Each structure stands twice: as structure tokens, then as C-alpha cells.
Coordinates of C-alpha atoms in Angstrom, one line a residue:
M11 CA 105.5 190.7 87.0
I12 CA 106.3 190.5 90.9
P13 CA 108.3 193.6 92.3
F14 CA 112.2 193.5 92.5
S15 CA 113.7 195.2 95.5
V16 CA 117.5 195.7 96.7
L17 CA 119.2 194.7 100.0
D18 CA 122.5 196.6 100.4
L19 CA 125.0 196.0 103.2
S20 CA 127.0 199.1 102.4
P21 CA 130.1 197.1 101.7
I22 CA 133.5 198.7 102.3
P23 CA 135.5 197.7 99.4
E24 CA 139.3 196.8 99.9
G25 CA 141.2 200.1 99.3
F26 CA 138.3 202.1 100.3
T27 CA 136.6 203.6 103.4
A28 CA 133.4 203.7 105.2
A29 CA 132.8 207.0 103.9
D30 CA 133.2 205.8 100.3
A31 CA 130.8 202.8 101.0
L32 CA 127.9 205.0 102.3
K33 CA 128.3 207.5 99.1
N34 CA 128.3 204.4 96.8
T35 CA 125.0 203.1 98.9
L36 CA 123.4 206.4 98.1
S37 CA 124.5 206.3 94.4
L38 CA 123.1 202.6 94.1
A39 CA 119.7 203.7 95.7
Q40 CA 119.5 206.5 93.3
H41 CA 120.2 204.1 90.5
V42 CA 117.7 201.5 91.2
E43 CA 115.2 204.2 91.8
R44 CA 115.6 205.3 88.2
L45 CA 115.4 201.6 87.2
E46 CA 111.9 201.4 89.1
F47 CA 113.0 198.8 91.7
T48 CA 110.4 198.8 94.6
R49 CA 112.3 199.1 97.7
F50 CA 115.9 199.6 99.0
W51 CA 116.9 197.9 102.3
L52 CA 119.8 198.4 104.5
A53 CA 121.0 195.6 107.0
E54 CA 122.2 196.0 110.7
H55 CA 125.6 194.3 111.2
H56 CA 128.3 195.1 114.1
N57 CA 131.9 194.9 114.3
M58 CA 132.5 194.0 110.7
T59 CA 135.1 196.0 109.0
G60 CA 133.6 195.3 105.7
I61 CA 130.1 196.7 106.4
A62 CA 129.1 200.3 106.7
S63 CA 125.5 200.0 107.8
A64 CA 125.9 199.2 111.6
A65 CA 123.6 202.5 112.5
T66 CA 120.9 201.1 110.2
S67 CA 118.4 203.6 111.0
I68 CA 120.5 206.6 110.2
V69 CA 121.7 205.0 106.8
I70 CA 118.2 204.8 106.0
G71 CA 117.6 208.2 106.6
H72 CA 120.7 209.3 104.4
V73 CA 119.2 207.1 101.6
A74 CA 115.8 208.1 101.9
A75 CA 116.8 212.0 101.8
G76 CA 118.8 211.3 98.7
T77 CA 115.9 209.8 97.0
K78 CA 112.4 210.6 96.1
T79 CA 110.1 207.5 95.4
I80 CA 111.5 204.3 96.3
R81 CA 110.8 202.6 99.7
V82 CA 113.5 202.7 102.3
G83 CA 113.7 200.4 105.1
S84 CA 115.6 197.6 107.1
G85 CA 116.5 194.2 106.0
G86 CA 116.6 194.1 108.8
V87 CA 116.9 195.7 112.1
M88 CA 118.0 193.0 114.9
L89 CA 115.4 193.9 117.4
P90 CA 116.8 191.9 120.2
N91 CA 119.7 194.4 120.2
H92 CA 117.3 197.1 121.0
S93 CA 114.5 198.4 123.1
P94 CA 111.3 198.3 120.9
L95 CA 110.5 201.8 122.1
V96 CA 113.6 203.1 120.7
I97 CA 113.1 201.4 117.4
A98 CA 109.6 202.8 117.4
E99 CA 110.8 206.4 117.9
Q100 CA 113.5 205.9 115.4
F101 CA 111.4 204.5 112.7
G102 CA 108.5 206.8 113.7
T103 CA 110.8 209.8 113.0
L104 CA 111.6 208.3 109.7
A105 CA 108.2 207.5 108.8
T106 CA 107.4 211.5 109.7
L107 CA 110.2 212.7 107.6
F108 CA 109.6 210.4 104.6
P109 CA 105.8 209.6 104.7
N110 CA 104.7 206.4 103.0
R111 CA 108.2 205.3 102.2
I112 CA 109.8 203.4 105.3
D113 CA 109.6 199.6 106.0
L114 CA 110.7 198.0 109.0
G115 CA 112.1 194.5 108.6
L116 CA 112.9 192.7 111.8
G117 CA 115.3 190.0 112.5
R118 CA 116.0 188.0 115.6
A119 CA 119.7 187.2 115.0
P120 CA 122.4 189.4 116.6
G121 CA 123.7 190.3 113.3
T122 CA 127.4 189.9 114.5
D123 CA 129.7 187.4 116.7
Q124 CA 128.8 186.2 120.1
L125 CA 131.3 188.7 121.9
T126 CA 130.1 191.8 120.1
A127 CA 126.5 190.4 120.7
R128 CA 127.1 190.6 124.5
A129 CA 128.5 194.1 123.9
L130 CA 125.3 195.0 122.5
R131 CA 122.6 193.0 124.4
R132 CA 124.1 192.5 127.8
D133 CA 121.6 189.5 128.1
L134 CA 121.8 187.4 125.2
A135 CA 119.4 184.6 126.3
S136 CA 116.4 186.8 127.5
S137 CA 116.6 189.2 124.5
S138 CA 116.5 186.7 121.8
D139 CA 113.7 184.7 123.7
R140 CA 111.6 187.8 123.9
F141 CA 111.5 188.3 120.2
P142 CA 107.8 187.5 119.5
Q143 CA 106.7 189.7 122.6
D144 CA 109.1 192.6 121.3
V145 CA 107.5 192.6 117.8
Q146 CA 103.9 192.7 119.3
E147 CA 105.2 195.9 121.6
L148 CA 106.7 197.4 118.8
Q149 CA 103.5 197.0 116.9
M150 CA 101.5 198.5 119.8
Y151 CA 103.8 201.6 119.8
F152 CA 102.7 202.3 116.0
E153 CA 99.1 201.8 116.6
D154 CA 96.9 204.9 117.5
A155 CA 97.4 206.0 121.1
V156 CA 94.8 204.9 123.6
P157 CA 93.3 207.2 126.5
G158 CA 95.6 206.4 129.7
Q159 CA 98.4 205.1 127.5
Q160 CA 101.5 205.9 129.7
V161 CA 104.1 205.0 127.4
R162 CA 104.1 206.5 123.6
A163 CA 106.5 206.4 120.8
V164 CA 106.7 210.3 119.6
P165 CA 106.8 210.4 116.9
G166 CA 105.5 207.0 116.1
A167 CA 102.0 206.4 117.5
G168 CA 99.3 206.3 114.9
L169 CA 102.1 206.0 111.9
H170 CA 101.1 202.3 111.3
V171 CA 104.7 201.6 109.9
P172 CA 104.5 198.4 108.1
L173 CA 106.6 195.5 109.8
W174 CA 108.1 192.7 108.2
I175 CA 109.4 189.6 109.7
L176 CA 112.9 188.3 108.3
G177 CA 114.4 185.0 109.0
S178 CA 116.7 182.1 107.6
S179 CA 114.8 179.4 109.4
L180 CA 111.3 178.2 110.1
F181 CA 110.8 180.1 113.3
G182 CA 110.5 183.5 111.4
A183 CA 108.0 182.0 109.0
Q184 CA 105.7 180.5 111.8
L185 CA 105.8 184.1 113.7
A186 CA 105.0 185.9 110.4
A187 CA 102.4 183.4 109.8
M188 CA 100.8 183.9 113.4
L189 CA 100.9 187.7 113.3
G190 CA 99.8 188.0 109.7
L191 CA 103.1 190.1 108.8
P192 CA 104.9 189.8 105.2
F193 CA 107.7 187.5 105.5
G194 CA 111.4 187.8 103.9
F195 CA 113.5 184.8 103.6
A196 CA 117.2 185.1 103.6
S197 CA 117.8 182.4 100.8
H198 CA 120.9 184.2 99.5
F199 CA 123.0 182.9 102.2
A200 CA 120.7 180.2 104.0
P201 CA 118.9 178.2 101.4
E202 CA 118.3 174.8 102.9
Q203 CA 115.0 175.7 104.7
M204 CA 113.6 178.2 102.2
E205 CA 110.8 175.8 100.8
A206 CA 109.7 174.4 104.1
A207 CA 109.4 177.9 105.5
L208 CA 107.5 179.1 102.5
A209 CA 105.1 176.4 102.9
I210 CA 104.6 176.7 106.4
Y211 CA 104.1 180.7 106.2
R212 CA 101.6 180.1 103.3
A213 CA 99.7 177.2 105.1
R214 CA 99.5 178.8 108.7
F215 CA 98.9 182.7 107.8
E216 CA 96.4 184.3 109.6
P217 CA 95.0 187.7 108.3
S218 CA 95.7 190.9 110.1
K219 CA 95.0 194.8 110.0
Q220 CA 98.3 195.1 108.2
L221 CA 97.8 192.2 105.7
E222 CA 95.0 190.1 104.2
S223 CA 96.7 187.5 102.5
P224 CA 100.3 186.2 102.6
H225 CA 103.1 188.1 101.0
A226 CA 106.6 186.2 100.8
M227 CA 109.6 187.9 99.6
L228 CA 112.9 185.8 98.7
T229 CA 116.2 187.2 98.5
V230 CA 118.7 186.1 96.1
N231 CA 122.4 187.1 94.8
V232 CA 122.5 188.2 91.4
I233 CA 125.9 189.1 89.8
A234 CA 125.3 190.2 86.1
S235 CA 127.6 191.4 83.6
D236 CA 128.2 191.7 80.0
T237 CA 129.7 188.1 79.7
D238 CA 129.6 185.0 81.6
E239 CA 133.3 185.1 82.1
D240 CA 133.3 188.5 83.6
A241 CA 130.4 187.8 85.9
R242 CA 132.3 184.8 87.2
R243 CA 135.3 187.0 87.8
V244 CA 133.4 189.9 89.5
F245 CA 131.5 187.2 91.8
T246 CA 135.0 186.1 93.2
S247 CA 134.7 189.1 95.5
Q248 CA 131.7 187.7 97.3
Q249 CA 133.1 184.2 97.3
Q250 CA 136.2 185.5 99.0
A251 CA 134.4 187.6 101.6
F252 CA 132.0 184.6 102.4
T253 CA 135.1 182.2 103.0
N254 CA 136.7 185.0 105.1
L255 CA 133.8 185.1 107.3
R256 CA 133.9 181.3 108.0
R257 CA 137.5 181.4 108.7
G258 CA 137.0 183.9 111.3
V259 CA 139.0 186.8 109.6
P260 CA 136.1 189.0 108.0
G261 CA 137.4 192.2 106.5
P262 CA 136.6 194.7 103.6
L263 CA 135.2 193.3 100.4
P264 CA 138.2 191.6 98.4
R265 CA 138.9 192.7 94.8
P266 CA 138.2 190.2 92.3
I267 CA 140.8 187.4 91.3
A268 CA 141.2 185.4 88.4
N269 CA 140.8 181.8 89.7
I270 CA 139.0 181.5 92.9
D271 CA 140.2 177.6 93.2
D272 CA 143.5 179.2 93.8
F273 CA 142.0 181.0 96.9
W274 CA 140.3 178.2 98.9
S275 CA 140.1 174.5 99.7
P276 CA 137.8 171.9 98.2
T277 CA 135.9 172.1 101.5
E278 CA 135.4 175.6 101.5
K279 CA 134.3 175.6 98.1
A280 CA 131.7 173.2 98.8
L281 CA 130.2 175.1 101.7
S282 CA 130.2 178.4 99.5
V283 CA 128.3 176.5 96.7
Q284 CA 125.9 175.2 99.2
N285 CA 125.2 178.3 100.9
L286 CA 125.1 180.7 98.0
K287 CA 123.0 178.2 96.2
Y288 CA 120.6 181.1 94.8
A289 CA 123.6 183.0 93.3
F290 CA 122.6 184.1 89.7
V291 CA 125.8 184.6 88.1
G292 CA 126.4 185.6 84.2
S293 CA 125.6 187.4 81.4
K294 CA 122.0 188.6 81.0
E295 CA 120.9 185.7 78.9
T296 CA 122.3 183.6 81.6
V297 CA 120.9 185.1 84.7
Q298 CA 117.5 185.5 83.0
A299 CA 117.2 181.9 82.2
N300 CA 118.1 181.0 85.7
L301 CA 115.9 183.5 87.6
K302 CA 113.1 182.7 85.5
A303 CA 113.0 179.3 86.4
F304 CA 113.5 180.1 90.1
L305 CA 110.5 182.5 89.9
E306 CA 108.2 179.9 88.2
L307 CA 109.1 177.1 90.6
H308 CA 108.9 179.0 93.9
K309 CA 106.4 181.9 93.0
P310 CA 107.5 184.6 95.5
D311 CA 105.4 187.7 95.8
E312 CA 108.2 189.8 95.6
L313 CA 112.1 189.3 94.9
M314 CA 114.7 191.1 96.8
I315 CA 118.4 191.2 95.0
T316 CA 121.8 191.7 96.8
G317 CA 125.3 191.3 95.5
H318 CA 128.5 192.1 97.0
I319 CA 130.6 193.6 94.0
H320 CA 133.9 195.6 94.7
D321 CA 133.7 198.1 91.8
Q322 CA 130.9 200.6 92.0
A323 CA 130.5 200.7 88.1
A324 CA 130.4 197.1 87.9
R325 CA 127.7 197.1 90.9
L326 CA 125.5 199.6 89.0
R327 CA 125.8 197.6 85.8
S328 CA 124.7 194.4 87.4
F329 CA 121.5 195.9 88.8
E330 CA 120.9 197.8 85.4
I331 CA 120.9 194.4 83.7
T332 CA 118.8 193.0 86.4
A333 CA 116.2 195.8 85.4
E334 CA 116.2 194.6 81.9
I335 CA 115.8 191.1 82.8
R336 CA 112.7 192.2 85.0
R337 CA 111.4 194.1 82.1
D338 CA 111.9 191.1 79.6
L339 CA 110.1 188.9 82.0
A340 CA 107.1 191.1 82.4
E341 CA 107.0 191.4 78.8
E342 CA 107.0 187.6 78.4
E343 CA 104.2 187.5 81.1
R344 CA 102.2 190.0 79.5
A345 CA 102.3 188.2 76.1
S346 CA 101.4 184.9 77.7
F347 CA 98.2 186.3 79.2
S348 CA 97.1 188.2 76.1
P349 CA 93.8 187.3 75.0
A350 CA 93.6 185.4 71.6
P351 CA 91.7 186.9 68.7
N352 CA 87.9 186.6 68.7
L353 CA 87.7 184.8 65.5
T354 CA 83.8 184.6 65.5
T355 CA 83.6 188.4 65.9
H356 CA 86.1 188.8 63.1
W357 CA 84.4 186.3 60.8
S358 CA 80.8 188.1 61.4
S359 CA 82.2 191.4 60.6
A360 CA 83.9 190.4 57.6
N361 CA 80.3 189.0 56.2

């Protein structure tokens, strides 16, 4: 069965603080580590009062220090906001502190609004246009240093921190294929180009020192609970948060409500349904059936799970159910590949 991983934004629930959110993030990471998820990634967002993971590399260090085996990384670092050398030093330090456990997923978007992006980058156009060159520069800093090299990442040189290209459009797929890097698609909020991006990535992939064959990871929302009704209620937090962002009034992750249709307009509902197309919401049985169909249709090499849930206990339970689903699907897969009894051998031995 393919690996299941986790994407967390360190959401700040309504009525709580950033400190609470960061404690919840570590608690979730420890929980999914016990459940044998493969990776735990944090995402870079800025000037958002509902997200506590802006200083992504610091939060990655916080999570890695509090766990033992799960891989921890960025989903992603928005590279145009930073100097490649600074990111190489940060992740080189993380990889030195936590050997063979750090991933570096890279995105091209600002992770914020345009005003905040300008405060971060100063020069928006040149920063985003240089993304492919910045990725290659970052790769160079993680290679073994060569004689005469005047600028090095210390620590970082020679650590070969694994890079991922993340995206929500065809651009990332093309770049990941060209550089021979693993590719993660943000199908949890931008599903429209997912199939085209997968096709381009797989068709154009060129092997590299890091990766011999394409490795595509898709991200989906999962809100699982003990009943369909309760899962739909829990999901209203994410639906409200998505709508508030589109209204231009982002804030802490709202508490669930009884009837989401009382909250939004028909147009807002349609937009949410479209963008959250790959949100698997319901009981274990409901989510498992829909998730199985998704995996069989798109055949990702890895699945990353995310889900904005206000109550921490409900969030832990959702990932617990997801782990149960993964085990069930793995059992089904093993059973389907079990060899048939060798009837000829059995007949011969009986005689």
C-alpha cells in the first residue's frame, strides 16, 4: 500500500492562541508517528491570524525534536521569499540535528496576500521568475563542496537533503520532471489541473541523482469521524475558513456549526465544492470507499492527508480512522495479490 503522510498548517482554532496551535501540532505529529504515517510536513503562510507555521523551519525543528522516526519537512517553503543560501543553511542545520529525517518541499507562490508578499520579497517579479534557477542553486549547496567553491552552506554541503517540487498548476509538474525531483500536487485546494499535471510529470520525467523514476504525491482533505453526520459538522470549520479567506477576512479556524447553508451564499457554496472537490468526509466506511476509488483512479505514489479541524480530540480521531483505513486497504491489496493454491502440487502429494 502506498505511504500515507500528513500536511499540517498549525491552525489556530477560534478561542485559542498560536501557542496552543503549536502544542497541537506536536501532539498530532506524535500521534501520527505512532500510527505509522511516513511524513509530517508544515506549510509556510504569512500574515494569517489562523495559521501558526509562518517560521516553517523553526516549527519543523520543534516537531522533529519531539518525535523519533517520522520524516519532518516543509510542504512547503516558498522559496521566492528567501535566499537559497539561507534555506540551505536552515535545512542543513535541521538535517544535521535530525539525520535522514528532513524533507524540503519547495513552492513558488508567496503563501500570502500581495501586500505581505511585497514586505517579504521586496521585488515580487524577479523573485518568482527566478524560481527554477533558485531551486538549482539550492541543490548545489547540498552537494559536496568542490575545490575553490567560495560560497558554501555550513552546515548543508554534502548532506543531500531531499528536495520536492510542490505546485497547484502545470508549471511545478514541468519543473519537477525536468529536474528529476519528486512532485507534490495541491489537489486539496486546487483540483482542476491535477490530472494534467500528473500526466505531464510522468511523461516528461528525466532521471536524476536523487530520483530514478517519477514519484508523485497527491494531497487530499480527510475529515473522518464515527458517523457521517458528525464528520459533516466537523467539516464546517474548514468550509467556513475557506469562505472567509475568499471574502478577504481570514481569521482563526471557526468552530463547527449545525448548518453550513446558513453561513454562505449559493455562489460561495459552489466555489467551495469546486475547490474542495477532494475532501473525503464521513464515517470510516464512507471515507474508505471514496478514498479507495480515488487511489485506484489516479494511482499516486504517495498520499498526503490534511484537514482543518477545530477540536484537537476530533483531529486526532480523524487521523486515527485514516490509519485504520490505510491498514484495511493494505490488507485488501495483499489479499488480492495472494497466490492461488497450487492444486497440481496438492493433488500429487495426496497420491
